[in-house]
Each structure stands twice: as C-alpha cells, then as structure tokens.
Amino acid sequence: MANQREYFRFTIPLEGSFSLDGRAEQPLQVVNISPGGLLGEVSAPIPAPHRAVVRLRLDGLYLEAEAMCMRADYDPPYRVAFCFLNTGNDFVSQLQSYLFHKAHPDVR
C-alpha cells in the first residue's frame, strides 16, 4: 500500500494531551507530527477509530484540534495515530510555522 500522507512528518520532541470525552485529559508524547496528524505514545490503549480532542504545547503556544484516532496499538508502548479533523487554516499555518522553525532554527 502506498503512503498517501499529504504532509512531511517531523520527528520533534513534543508533549501534549488528548481527551476522548471532552473532560478528562490524558498525556500524549508525540513521536512524529505533520499538519495532517501525528503518531504518539499514550499511557494506556485507546479504541480505534475514536474521536478525540488533541492539545499540543508548542513553546508557550497551545494548539487544539479535533482528531480521529485511526490506529492504535494494544500492547506497550501504546502508540496511536491521530488524523486532525476540520482544523482550519490558522491551526495548519501555526503548526507548519512551528515545525519549520524547530527543524531549521538558523532560518529567520
């Protein structure tokens, strides 16, 4: 099966959280990320497919997006693949800018 991902994935250490019910947040450690989604590690398995709200901490900037857990591992380490949904241009442009500057710190 061909890789049909629209964006390049960045391997940048990033922390965040997710919520499956809109209330209880659980920690999320990003393994790789793109403006279209992320692969992360969580503390316990989650069902897939399942809607969630993902929150990312980007050096003082907080981004939030609705996401769909498309794939999940049920054995440790518990990895999940989230696809961002209905993010809008502001979310994508802020995330792209952050990722570019983290990947290329010497470029202004």
PDB file of C-alpha atoms in Angstrom:
ATOM      1  CA  MET A   1       0.000   0.000   0.000  1.00  0.00           C
ATOM      2  CA  ALA A   2       1.439   3.376  -0.999  1.00  0.00           C
ATOM      3  CA  ASN A   3       1.986   6.121   1.566  1.00  0.00           C
ATOM      4  CA  GLN A   4      -0.770   8.628   0.880  1.00  0.00           C
ATOM      5  CA  ARG A   5       0.156  11.177   3.525  1.00  0.00           C
ATOM      6  CA  GLU A   6      -0.186  14.733   2.331  1.00  0.00           C
ATOM      7  CA  TYR A   7       2.476  16.305   4.571  1.00  0.00           C
ATOM      8  CA  PHE A   8       6.087  15.589   5.546  1.00  0.00           C
ATOM      9  CA  ARG A   9       6.344  14.203   9.087  1.00  0.00           C
ATOM     10  CA  PHE A  10       8.663  15.879  11.598  1.00  0.00           C
ATOM     11  CA  THR A  11      10.356  13.955  14.400  1.00  0.00           C
ATOM     12  CA  ILE A  12      10.437  16.706  17.020  1.00  0.00           C
ATOM     13  CA  PRO A  13      10.029  16.098  20.774  1.00  0.00           C
ATOM     14  CA  LEU A  14       6.628  17.486  21.646  1.00  0.00           C
ATOM     15  CA  GLU A  15       4.230  16.997  24.527  1.00  0.00           C
ATOM     16  CA  GLY A  16       0.508  17.361  24.622  1.00  0.00           C
ATOM     17  CA  SER A  17      -2.654  15.754  25.821  1.00  0.00           C
ATOM     18  CA  PHE A  18      -5.841  14.273  24.468  1.00  0.00           C
ATOM     19  CA  SER A  19      -9.369  13.773  25.668  1.00  0.00           C
ATOM     20  CA  LEU A  20     -11.834  11.157  24.496  1.00  0.00           C
ATOM     21  CA  ASP A  21     -14.787  12.520  26.451  1.00  0.00           C
ATOM     22  CA  GLY A  22     -14.139  16.274  26.428  1.00  0.00           C
ATOM     23  CA  ARG A  23     -13.285  16.345  30.144  1.00  0.00           C
ATOM     24  CA  ALA A  24     -10.534  14.001  31.313  1.00  0.00           C
ATOM     25  CA  GLU A  25      -7.185  14.767  29.684  1.00  0.00           C
ATOM     26  CA  GLN A  26      -4.509  12.140  29.282  1.00  0.00           C
ATOM     27  CA  PRO A  27      -0.833  12.792  28.463  1.00  0.00           C
ATOM     28  CA  LEU A  28       0.421  12.381  24.917  1.00  0.00           C
ATOM     29  CA  GLN A  29       4.061  12.191  23.798  1.00  0.00           C
ATOM     30  CA  VAL A  30       4.434  12.971  20.095  1.00  0.00           C
ATOM     31  CA  VAL A  31       6.652  10.571  18.122  1.00  0.00           C
ATOM     32  CA  ASN A  32       6.219  12.374  14.792  1.00  0.00           C
ATOM     33  CA  ILE A  33       3.864  15.055  13.555  1.00  0.00           C
ATOM     34  CA  SER A  34       2.661  16.835  10.448  1.00  0.00           C
ATOM     35  CA  PRO A  35      -0.069  19.420   9.867  1.00  0.00           C
ATOM     36  CA  GLY A  36      -2.330  16.483   8.953  1.00  0.00           C
ATOM     37  CA  GLY A  37      -1.886  14.359  12.061  1.00  0.00           C
ATOM     38  CA  LEU A  38       0.510  12.727  14.482  1.00  0.00           C
ATOM     39  CA  LEU A  39       1.842   9.474  15.823  1.00  0.00           C
ATOM     40  CA  GLY A  40       2.076   9.490  19.591  1.00  0.00           C
ATOM     41  CA  GLU A  41       2.572   7.364  22.675  1.00  0.00           C
ATOM     42  CA  VAL A  42      -0.024   7.233  25.429  1.00  0.00           C
ATOM     43  CA  SER A  43      -0.164   5.570  28.832  1.00  0.00           C
ATOM     44  CA  ALA A  44      -2.938   3.073  28.020  1.00  0.00           C
ATOM     45  CA  PRO A  45      -4.539   1.691  24.878  1.00  0.00           C
ATOM     46  CA  ILE A  46      -7.453   3.584  23.358  1.00  0.00           C
ATOM     47  CA  PRO A  47     -10.074   2.302  20.933  1.00  0.00           C
ATOM     48  CA  ALA A  48      -9.737   2.983  17.227  1.00  0.00           C
ATOM     49  CA  PRO A  49     -11.485   4.525  15.477  1.00  0.00           C
ATOM     50  CA  HIS A  50     -12.434   7.096  18.098  1.00  0.00           C
ATOM     51  CA  ARG A  51     -12.858  10.877  18.072  1.00  0.00           C
ATOM     52  CA  ALA A  52     -10.716  12.922  20.434  1.00  0.00           C
ATOM     53  CA  VAL A  53      -9.574  16.438  21.173  1.00  0.00           C
ATOM     54  CA  VAL A  54      -5.788  16.821  20.936  1.00  0.00           C
ATOM     55  CA  ARG A  55      -3.941  19.680  22.642  1.00  0.00           C
ATOM     56  CA  LEU A  56      -0.318  20.473  21.790  1.00  0.00           C
ATOM     57  CA  ARG A  57       2.151  22.612  23.745  1.00  0.00           C
ATOM     58  CA  LEU A  58       4.429  24.468  21.328  1.00  0.00           C
ATOM     59  CA  ASP A  59       6.837  26.664  23.334  1.00  0.00           C
ATOM     60  CA  GLY A  60       4.120  28.690  25.038  1.00  0.00           C
ATOM     61  CA  LEU A  61       1.628  28.363  22.194  1.00  0.00           C
ATOM     62  CA  TYR A  62      -1.238  25.937  22.710  1.00  0.00           C
ATOM     63  CA  LEU A  63      -2.988  24.425  19.705  1.00  0.00           C
ATOM     64  CA  GLU A  64      -6.149  22.368  19.935  1.00  0.00           C
ATOM     65  CA  ALA A  65      -7.745  20.238  17.247  1.00  0.00           C
ATOM     66  CA  GLU A  66     -10.458  17.698  16.879  1.00  0.00           C
ATOM     67  CA  ALA A  67      -8.885  14.429  15.766  1.00  0.00           C
ATOM     68  CA  MET A  68      -9.718  10.855  14.899  1.00  0.00           C
ATOM     69  CA  CYS A  69      -7.686   8.002  16.331  1.00  0.00           C
ATOM     70  CA  MET A  70      -7.216   5.963  13.174  1.00  0.00           C
ATOM     71  CA  ARG A  71      -4.909   3.280  14.520  1.00  0.00           C
ATOM     72  CA  ALA A  72      -3.855   2.155  17.988  1.00  0.00           C
ATOM     73  CA  ASP A  73      -1.501  -0.434  19.446  1.00  0.00           C
ATOM     74  CA  TYR A  74      -2.920  -2.571  22.230  1.00  0.00           C
ATOM     75  CA  ASP A  75       0.496  -3.671  23.521  1.00  0.00           C
ATOM     76  CA  PRO A  76       3.116  -1.358  25.081  1.00  0.00           C
ATOM     77  CA  PRO A  77       4.359   1.056  24.003  1.00  0.00           C
ATOM     78  CA  TYR A  78       0.824   2.214  23.285  1.00  0.00           C
ATOM     79  CA  ARG A  79       1.126   4.118  20.024  1.00  0.00           C
ATOM     80  CA  VAL A  80      -1.790   5.941  18.440  1.00  0.00           C
ATOM     81  CA  ALA A  81      -2.177   7.607  15.059  1.00  0.00           C
ATOM     82  CA  PHE A  82      -4.365  10.716  15.147  1.00  0.00           C
ATOM     83  CA  CYS A  83      -5.645  12.398  11.992  1.00  0.00           C
ATOM     84  CA  PHE A  84      -6.586  16.061  12.544  1.00  0.00           C
ATOM     85  CA  LEU A  85     -10.148  16.976  11.535  1.00  0.00           C
ATOM     86  CA  ASN A  86     -11.582  20.350  10.476  1.00  0.00           C
ATOM     87  CA  THR A  87      -8.518  22.263  11.668  1.00  0.00           C
ATOM     88  CA  GLY A  88      -8.792  25.394   9.556  1.00  0.00           C
ATOM     89  CA  ASN A  89      -6.033  27.473   8.040  1.00  0.00           C
ATOM     90  CA  ASP A  90      -4.952  29.105  11.315  1.00  0.00           C
ATOM     91  CA  PHE A  91      -4.162  25.777  13.005  1.00  0.00           C
ATOM     92  CA  VAL A  92      -2.294  24.470   9.943  1.00  0.00           C
ATOM     93  CA  SER A  93      -0.276  27.664   9.402  1.00  0.00           C
ATOM     94  CA  GLN A  94       0.704  27.953  13.093  1.00  0.00           C
ATOM     95  CA  LEU A  95       1.737  24.301  13.249  1.00  0.00           C
ATOM     96  CA  GLN A  96       3.645  24.483   9.947  1.00  0.00           C
ATOM     97  CA  SER A  97       5.493  27.599  11.114  1.00  0.00           C
ATOM     98  CA  TYR A  98       6.409  25.980  14.442  1.00  0.00           C
ATOM     99  CA  LEU A  99       7.614  22.769  12.785  1.00  0.00           C
ATOM    100  CA  PHE A 100       9.653  24.634  10.171  1.00  0.00           C
ATOM    101  CA  HIS A 101      11.407  26.782  12.799  1.00  0.00           C
ATOM    102  CA  LYS A 102      12.123  23.771  15.013  1.00  0.00           C
ATOM    103  CA  ALA A 103      13.560  21.853  12.066  1.00  0.00           C
ATOM    104  CA  HIS A 104      15.529  24.884  10.773  1.00  0.00           C
ATOM    105  CA  PRO A 105      16.481  27.027  13.804  1.00  0.00           C
ATOM    106  CA  ASP A 106      19.032  29.089  11.846  1.00  0.00           C
ATOM    107  CA  VAL A 107      16.464  30.316   9.284  1.00  0.00           C
ATOM    108  CA  ARG A 108      14.670  33.526  10.184  1.00  0.00           C
TER     109      ARG A 108
END
